[in-house]
Amino acid sequence: MRRLETAIAAEKDETAQAVLLNEYAKIVDRFERGGGYEYENNIRRVAFGLGFSDADFERTLDSFSGGQKTRICLARALLRQPDFLFLDEPTNHLDVGMVEWLEDFLKGYPGGVLIISHDRYFLDKVVGRILELESGKLSAYNGNYSQYLVLKEERLAALTSAYEKQQTFIVKTQEFIDRYRAGVKSKQARGREKRLSRLERIVLPPEVSRFDFFGFNPPTECAERVAELDKATAAYGDKVIFNEISLLVRRGDGVALVGPNGAGKTTLLKLLTGDLEPVAGRVKIGSRVKVGYFSQEHEGLNAKNRILDELNQDFGLSEERSRHYLGAFLFQGDDVYKIIGDLSGGEKARLAMLKLMLTGANFLILDEPTNHLDIPAKEAVEEAIMSFPGTFLAVSHDRYFLDKVANCIVELDNGQLVEYVGNYSYYREKKVTEEKAAAAERAASQPTAAEKKAAQPRQRKQDSERQLKKLEAEIAELEAAITAMEVKLADPAVHANPAESKALADEYALLQAELEGKYEEWMERTGD
């Protein structure tokens, strides 16, 4: 477009210029239909939604972290606006605010979307159809994730009932065939045998290996005030993470700590575990409180140990007892001899959760306990946490998990803690209400239409005064320029050069004309 604009301006031949103008019109039309004038706004909208800032636009790609690069790839896919989007775990590396933005984006996306995700809350918000691939078979369910669970249960119940009825029919039919194969009813027996051979057998889906959580060891009773932060300040060097925050965790609480990435959630956990000391304020753990910590980095695992040796060293368990516990977590057969350093993220998470359950802790501190787990494993962790008779505080981006297990949400944002008594859905409802109230308050603080109208004459007067002062300054500049020009024109040496003399005379005439125009404008504004 810019090249054509330059060519059109330079072209003197009308016929050639018309050809260029026609080509230019086509390109402009294609540019407009492709959203060319909005592309920068679209880029900023998607980038900001996925957590980037203005400063990030100036950075080179190699300066971003792995998680940020993943978000950049996601942004690029969204901005291309294909007819069909294929998204593989799109909520990885996104905090809750980014995921909620992505949910709104996808709900309004005009094309088709196929998503692979373990984020059940996200699936509940976005999808209208579930395709389940299990044991080499693809099954379709209309609805979101929660509806899929209900429909799958109903389908399995109906299939099981039909299977049992068919098995009863097969047994009775086979008994008839065996009894009358050589008797007077042999013809009937052969007919039933033929029908039985043509019968399409109902096949139940194979049993899928499930976690068999045996529950946490019974914890000992502890103080009512399990953990307390009193005006605690945390910092790394000169960088303050949060300042003078207070929190009380009571016995029996199920607390979820939420907030954007970088707010200091993991830092707060480290204060409670004693891995970090506050630079001001205090942290107090109640009497008889035994803390069990689940770290997303799994530092409590010895990478050089075999799985079996890990349980033996930490808990003094026999091989038989260790195998019993490990089998409940799907470590079976020779799996128990695997080196921990060679395990996948999900396998390490399973082993770390098993160890936590064996400690007898009565206060669990959980840092992303469902990371790296597939959906059945997540559901099993939820069941285990829900049955835990002690107290826990969890940090998690898994909103479905938080919705099921938490009875109190604590939000850490901008260095402040705010408590919401309820599960995650209640917290989101309250946040939406608060945001609407804040928006209404901002709107109320803005001047009304009548106030704006009343202010217009005063504003116009102020504008007019500013414009008049500007005009008078321009007149003074022109008068000074004309005086300087008259001095030059009075110099005899100038007239010795006809070209220079003509140029100065032309410029003098232009200045005079401009000054006359300014005089007329000044007279109109002053009413003279």
PDB file of C-alpha atoms in Angstrom, residues 117-249:
ATOM      1  CA  SER A 117      -7.105 -30.298  28.328  1.00  0.00           C
ATOM      2  CA  HIS A 118      -6.972 -31.625  31.883  1.00  0.00           C
ATOM      3  CA  ASP A 119      -8.433 -28.322  33.145  1.00  0.00           C
ATOM      4  CA  ARG A 120     -11.951 -29.433  34.048  1.00  0.00           C
ATOM      5  CA  TYR A 121     -13.191 -25.981  35.111  1.00  0.00           C
ATOM      6  CA  PHE A 122     -12.014 -24.602  31.762  1.00  0.00           C
ATOM      7  CA  LEU A 123     -13.823 -27.407  29.917  1.00  0.00           C
ATOM      8  CA  ASP A 124     -16.991 -26.649  31.867  1.00  0.00           C
ATOM      9  CA  LYS A 125     -16.832 -23.008  30.767  1.00  0.00           C
ATOM     10  CA  VAL A 126     -15.864 -23.419  27.107  1.00  0.00           C
ATOM     11  CA  VAL A 127     -16.924 -26.674  25.454  1.00  0.00           C
ATOM     12  CA  GLY A 128     -20.312 -27.931  24.304  1.00  0.00           C
ATOM     13  CA  ARG A 129     -19.255 -31.454  23.356  1.00  0.00           C
ATOM     14  CA  ILE A 130     -16.864 -34.010  24.830  1.00  0.00           C
ATOM     15  CA  LEU A 131     -15.047 -36.680  22.818  1.00  0.00           C
ATOM     16  CA  GLU A 132     -13.648 -39.427  25.046  1.00  0.00           C
ATOM     17  CA  LEU A 133     -10.904 -41.702  23.733  1.00  0.00           C
ATOM     18  CA  GLU A 134     -10.730 -44.786  25.949  1.00  0.00           C
ATOM     19  CA  SER A 135      -9.423 -48.279  25.185  1.00  0.00           C
ATOM     20  CA  GLY A 136      -9.125 -47.433  21.493  1.00  0.00           C
ATOM     21  CA  LYS A 137     -12.759 -46.332  21.227  1.00  0.00           C
ATOM     22  CA  LEU A 138     -14.068 -42.798  20.656  1.00  0.00           C
ATOM     23  CA  SER A 139     -17.342 -41.847  22.367  1.00  0.00           C
ATOM     24  CA  ALA A 140     -19.193 -38.520  22.031  1.00  0.00           C
ATOM     25  CA  TYR A 141     -21.170 -36.726  24.747  1.00  0.00           C
ATOM     26  CA  ASN A 142     -23.123 -33.493  24.298  1.00  0.00           C
ATOM     27  CA  GLY A 143     -22.509 -30.886  26.980  1.00  0.00           C
ATOM     28  CA  ASN A 144     -19.602 -29.649  29.078  1.00  0.00           C
ATOM     29  CA  TYR A 145     -17.354 -31.665  31.381  1.00  0.00           C
ATOM     30  CA  SER A 146     -19.780 -31.895  34.309  1.00  0.00           C
ATOM     31  CA  GLN A 147     -22.585 -32.992  31.989  1.00  0.00           C
ATOM     32  CA  TYR A 148     -20.250 -35.542  30.412  1.00  0.00           C
ATOM     33  CA  LEU A 149     -19.640 -37.157  33.811  1.00  0.00           C
ATOM     34  CA  VAL A 150     -23.380 -37.603  34.350  1.00  0.00           C
ATOM     35  CA  LEU A 151     -24.011 -38.890  30.820  1.00  0.00           C
ATOM     36  CA  LYS A 152     -21.079 -41.297  31.003  1.00  0.00           C
ATOM     37  CA  GLU A 153     -22.352 -42.733  34.273  1.00  0.00           C
ATOM     38  CA  GLU A 154     -25.828 -43.152  32.768  1.00  0.00           C
ATOM     39  CA  ARG A 155     -24.419 -44.765  29.618  1.00  0.00           C
ATOM     40  CA  LEU A 156     -22.274 -47.176  31.613  1.00  0.00           C
ATOM     41  CA  ALA A 157     -25.227 -48.098  33.856  1.00  0.00           C
ATOM     42  CA  ALA A 158     -27.439 -48.759  30.820  1.00  0.00           C
ATOM     43  CA  LEU A 159     -24.684 -50.765  29.124  1.00  0.00           C
ATOM     44  CA  THR A 160     -24.086 -52.830  32.272  1.00  0.00           C
ATOM     45  CA  SER A 161     -27.815 -53.554  32.621  1.00  0.00           C
ATOM     46  CA  ALA A 162     -28.064 -54.598  28.964  1.00  0.00           C
ATOM     47  CA  TYR A 163     -24.931 -56.753  29.335  1.00  0.00           C
ATOM     48  CA  GLU A 164     -26.329 -58.563  32.371  1.00  0.00           C
ATOM     49  CA  LYS A 165     -29.658 -59.224  30.615  1.00  0.00           C
ATOM     50  CA  GLN A 166     -27.844 -60.513  27.556  1.00  0.00           C
ATOM     51  CA  GLN A 167     -25.657 -62.802  29.655  1.00  0.00           C
ATOM     52  CA  THR A 168     -28.772 -64.240  31.328  1.00  0.00           C
ATOM     53  CA  PHE A 169     -30.319 -64.817  27.901  1.00  0.00           C
ATOM     54  CA  ILE A 170     -27.137 -66.488  26.591  1.00  0.00           C
ATOM     55  CA  VAL A 171     -26.912 -68.850  29.583  1.00  0.00           C
ATOM     56  CA  LYS A 172     -30.581 -69.894  29.350  1.00  0.00           C
ATOM     57  CA  THR A 173     -30.402 -70.323  25.587  1.00  0.00           C
ATOM     58  CA  GLN A 174     -27.245 -72.421  25.844  1.00  0.00           C
ATOM     59  CA  GLU A 175     -28.886 -74.598  28.498  1.00  0.00           C
ATOM     60  CA  PHE A 176     -31.861 -75.217  26.153  1.00  0.00           C
ATOM     61  CA  ILE A 177     -29.516 -76.083  23.278  1.00  0.00           C
ATOM     62  CA  ASP A 178     -27.491 -78.506  25.402  1.00  0.00           C
ATOM     63  CA  ARG A 179     -30.626 -80.205  26.798  1.00  0.00           C
ATOM     64  CA  TYR A 180     -32.540 -80.698  23.543  1.00  0.00           C
ATOM     65  CA  ARG A 181     -29.761 -80.981  20.971  1.00  0.00           C
ATOM     66  CA  ALA A 182     -30.493 -84.732  20.362  1.00  0.00           C
ATOM     67  CA  GLY A 183     -34.124 -84.942  21.501  1.00  0.00           C
ATOM     68  CA  VAL A 184     -37.520 -84.212  20.009  1.00  0.00           C
ATOM     69  CA  LYS A 185     -36.787 -80.491  20.208  1.00  0.00           C
ATOM     70  CA  SER A 186     -33.504 -80.770  18.301  1.00  0.00           C
ATOM     71  CA  LYS A 187     -34.826 -78.605  15.460  1.00  0.00           C
ATOM     72  CA  GLN A 188     -35.660 -75.805  17.930  1.00  0.00           C
ATOM     73  CA  ALA A 189     -32.278 -76.275  19.563  1.00  0.00           C
ATOM     74  CA  ARG A 190     -30.451 -75.912  16.236  1.00  0.00           C
ATOM     75  CA  GLY A 191     -32.491 -72.782  15.439  1.00  0.00           C
ATOM     76  CA  ARG A 192     -31.614 -71.192  18.768  1.00  0.00           C
ATOM     77  CA  GLU A 193     -27.983 -72.169  18.321  1.00  0.00           C
ATOM     78  CA  LYS A 194     -27.945 -70.413  14.953  1.00  0.00           C
ATOM     79  CA  ARG A 195     -29.544 -67.267  16.430  1.00  0.00           C
ATOM     80  CA  LEU A 196     -27.101 -67.341  19.325  1.00  0.00           C
ATOM     81  CA  SER A 197     -24.129 -67.530  16.949  1.00  0.00           C
ATOM     82  CA  ARG A 198     -25.392 -64.436  15.119  1.00  0.00           C
ATOM     83  CA  LEU A 199     -26.048 -62.480  18.319  1.00  0.00           C
ATOM     84  CA  GLU A 200     -23.929 -59.316  18.593  1.00  0.00           C
ATOM     85  CA  ARG A 201     -22.337 -59.558  22.006  1.00  0.00           C
ATOM     86  CA  ILE A 202     -22.322 -56.535  24.311  1.00  0.00           C
ATOM     87  CA  VAL A 203     -18.798 -55.785  25.530  1.00  0.00           C
ATOM     88  CA  LEU A 204     -18.224 -53.841  28.716  1.00  0.00           C
ATOM     89  CA  PRO A 205     -15.329 -51.359  28.683  1.00  0.00           C
ATOM     90  CA  PRO A 206     -12.241 -52.799  30.368  1.00  0.00           C
ATOM     91  CA  GLU A 207     -11.582 -51.901  33.960  1.00  0.00           C
ATOM     92  CA  VAL A 208      -9.248 -48.925  34.064  1.00  0.00           C
ATOM     93  CA  SER A 209      -6.567 -48.906  36.744  1.00  0.00           C
ATOM     94  CA  ARG A 210      -7.751 -46.550  39.449  1.00  0.00           C
ATOM     95  CA  PHE A 211      -6.026 -45.047  42.440  1.00  0.00           C
ATOM     96  CA  ASP A 212      -6.950 -46.838  45.624  1.00  0.00           C
ATOM     97  CA  PHE A 213      -6.346 -44.135  48.210  1.00  0.00           C
ATOM     98  CA  PHE A 214      -6.321 -45.680  51.646  1.00  0.00           C
ATOM     99  CA  GLY A 215      -6.579 -42.307  53.366  1.00  0.00           C
ATOM    100  CA  PHE A 216      -4.191 -40.346  55.516  1.00  0.00           C
ATOM    101  CA  ASN A 217      -2.832 -41.754  58.717  1.00  0.00           C
ATOM    102  CA  PRO A 218      -5.029 -40.431  61.570  1.00  0.00           C
ATOM    103  CA  PRO A 219      -3.511 -37.112  62.651  1.00  0.00           C
ATOM    104  CA  THR A 220      -3.074 -36.120  66.275  1.00  0.00           C
ATOM    105  CA  GLU A 221      -5.205 -33.344  67.759  1.00  0.00           C
ATOM    106  CA  CYS A 222      -3.622 -29.886  67.628  1.00  0.00           C
ATOM    107  CA  ALA A 223      -4.260 -26.310  68.787  1.00  0.00           C
ATOM    108  CA  GLU A 224      -7.269 -24.333  67.531  1.00  0.00           C
ATOM    109  CA  ARG A 225      -4.963 -21.698  65.985  1.00  0.00           C
ATOM    110  CA  VAL A 226      -2.998 -23.867  63.572  1.00  0.00           C
ATOM    111  CA  ALA A 227      -0.914 -21.204  61.818  1.00  0.00           C
ATOM    112  CA  GLU A 228      -0.688 -17.443  61.991  1.00  0.00           C
ATOM    113  CA  LEU A 229       1.016 -14.640  60.101  1.00  0.00           C
ATOM    114  CA  ASP A 230       1.162 -11.403  62.081  1.00  0.00           C
ATOM    115  CA  LYS A 231       2.126  -8.365  59.964  1.00  0.00           C
ATOM    116  CA  ALA A 232       4.646 -10.515  58.119  1.00  0.00           C
ATOM    117  CA  THR A 233       6.888  -8.982  55.463  1.00  0.00           C
ATOM    118  CA  ALA A 234       8.760 -11.149  52.946  1.00  0.00           C
ATOM    119  CA  ALA A 235      11.582 -10.078  50.661  1.00  0.00           C
ATOM    120  CA  TYR A 236      14.394 -11.478  48.534  1.00  0.00           C
ATOM    121  CA  GLY A 237      17.253  -9.041  48.914  1.00  0.00           C
ATOM    122  CA  ASP A 238      15.926  -5.550  48.206  1.00  0.00           C
ATOM    123  CA  LYS A 239      12.799  -6.855  46.471  1.00  0.00           C
ATOM    124  CA  VAL A 240       9.801  -6.832  48.822  1.00  0.00           C
ATOM    125  CA  ILE A 241       7.236  -9.502  47.863  1.00  0.00           C
ATOM    126  CA  PHE A 242       4.546  -8.425  50.319  1.00  0.00           C
ATOM    127  CA  ASN A 243       4.449  -6.130  53.326  1.00  0.00           C
ATOM    128  CA  GLU A 244       2.769  -6.568  56.736  1.00  0.00           C
ATOM    129  CA  ILE A 245       0.167  -9.187  55.834  1.00  0.00           C
ATOM    130  CA  SER A 246      -1.796 -11.116  58.450  1.00  0.00           C
ATOM    131  CA  LEU A 247      -3.513 -14.502  58.201  1.00  0.00           C
ATOM    132  CA  LEU A 248      -5.051 -16.940  60.677  1.00  0.00           C
ATOM    133  CA  VAL A 249      -5.632 -20.615  59.805  1.00  0.00           C
TER     134      VAL A 249
END
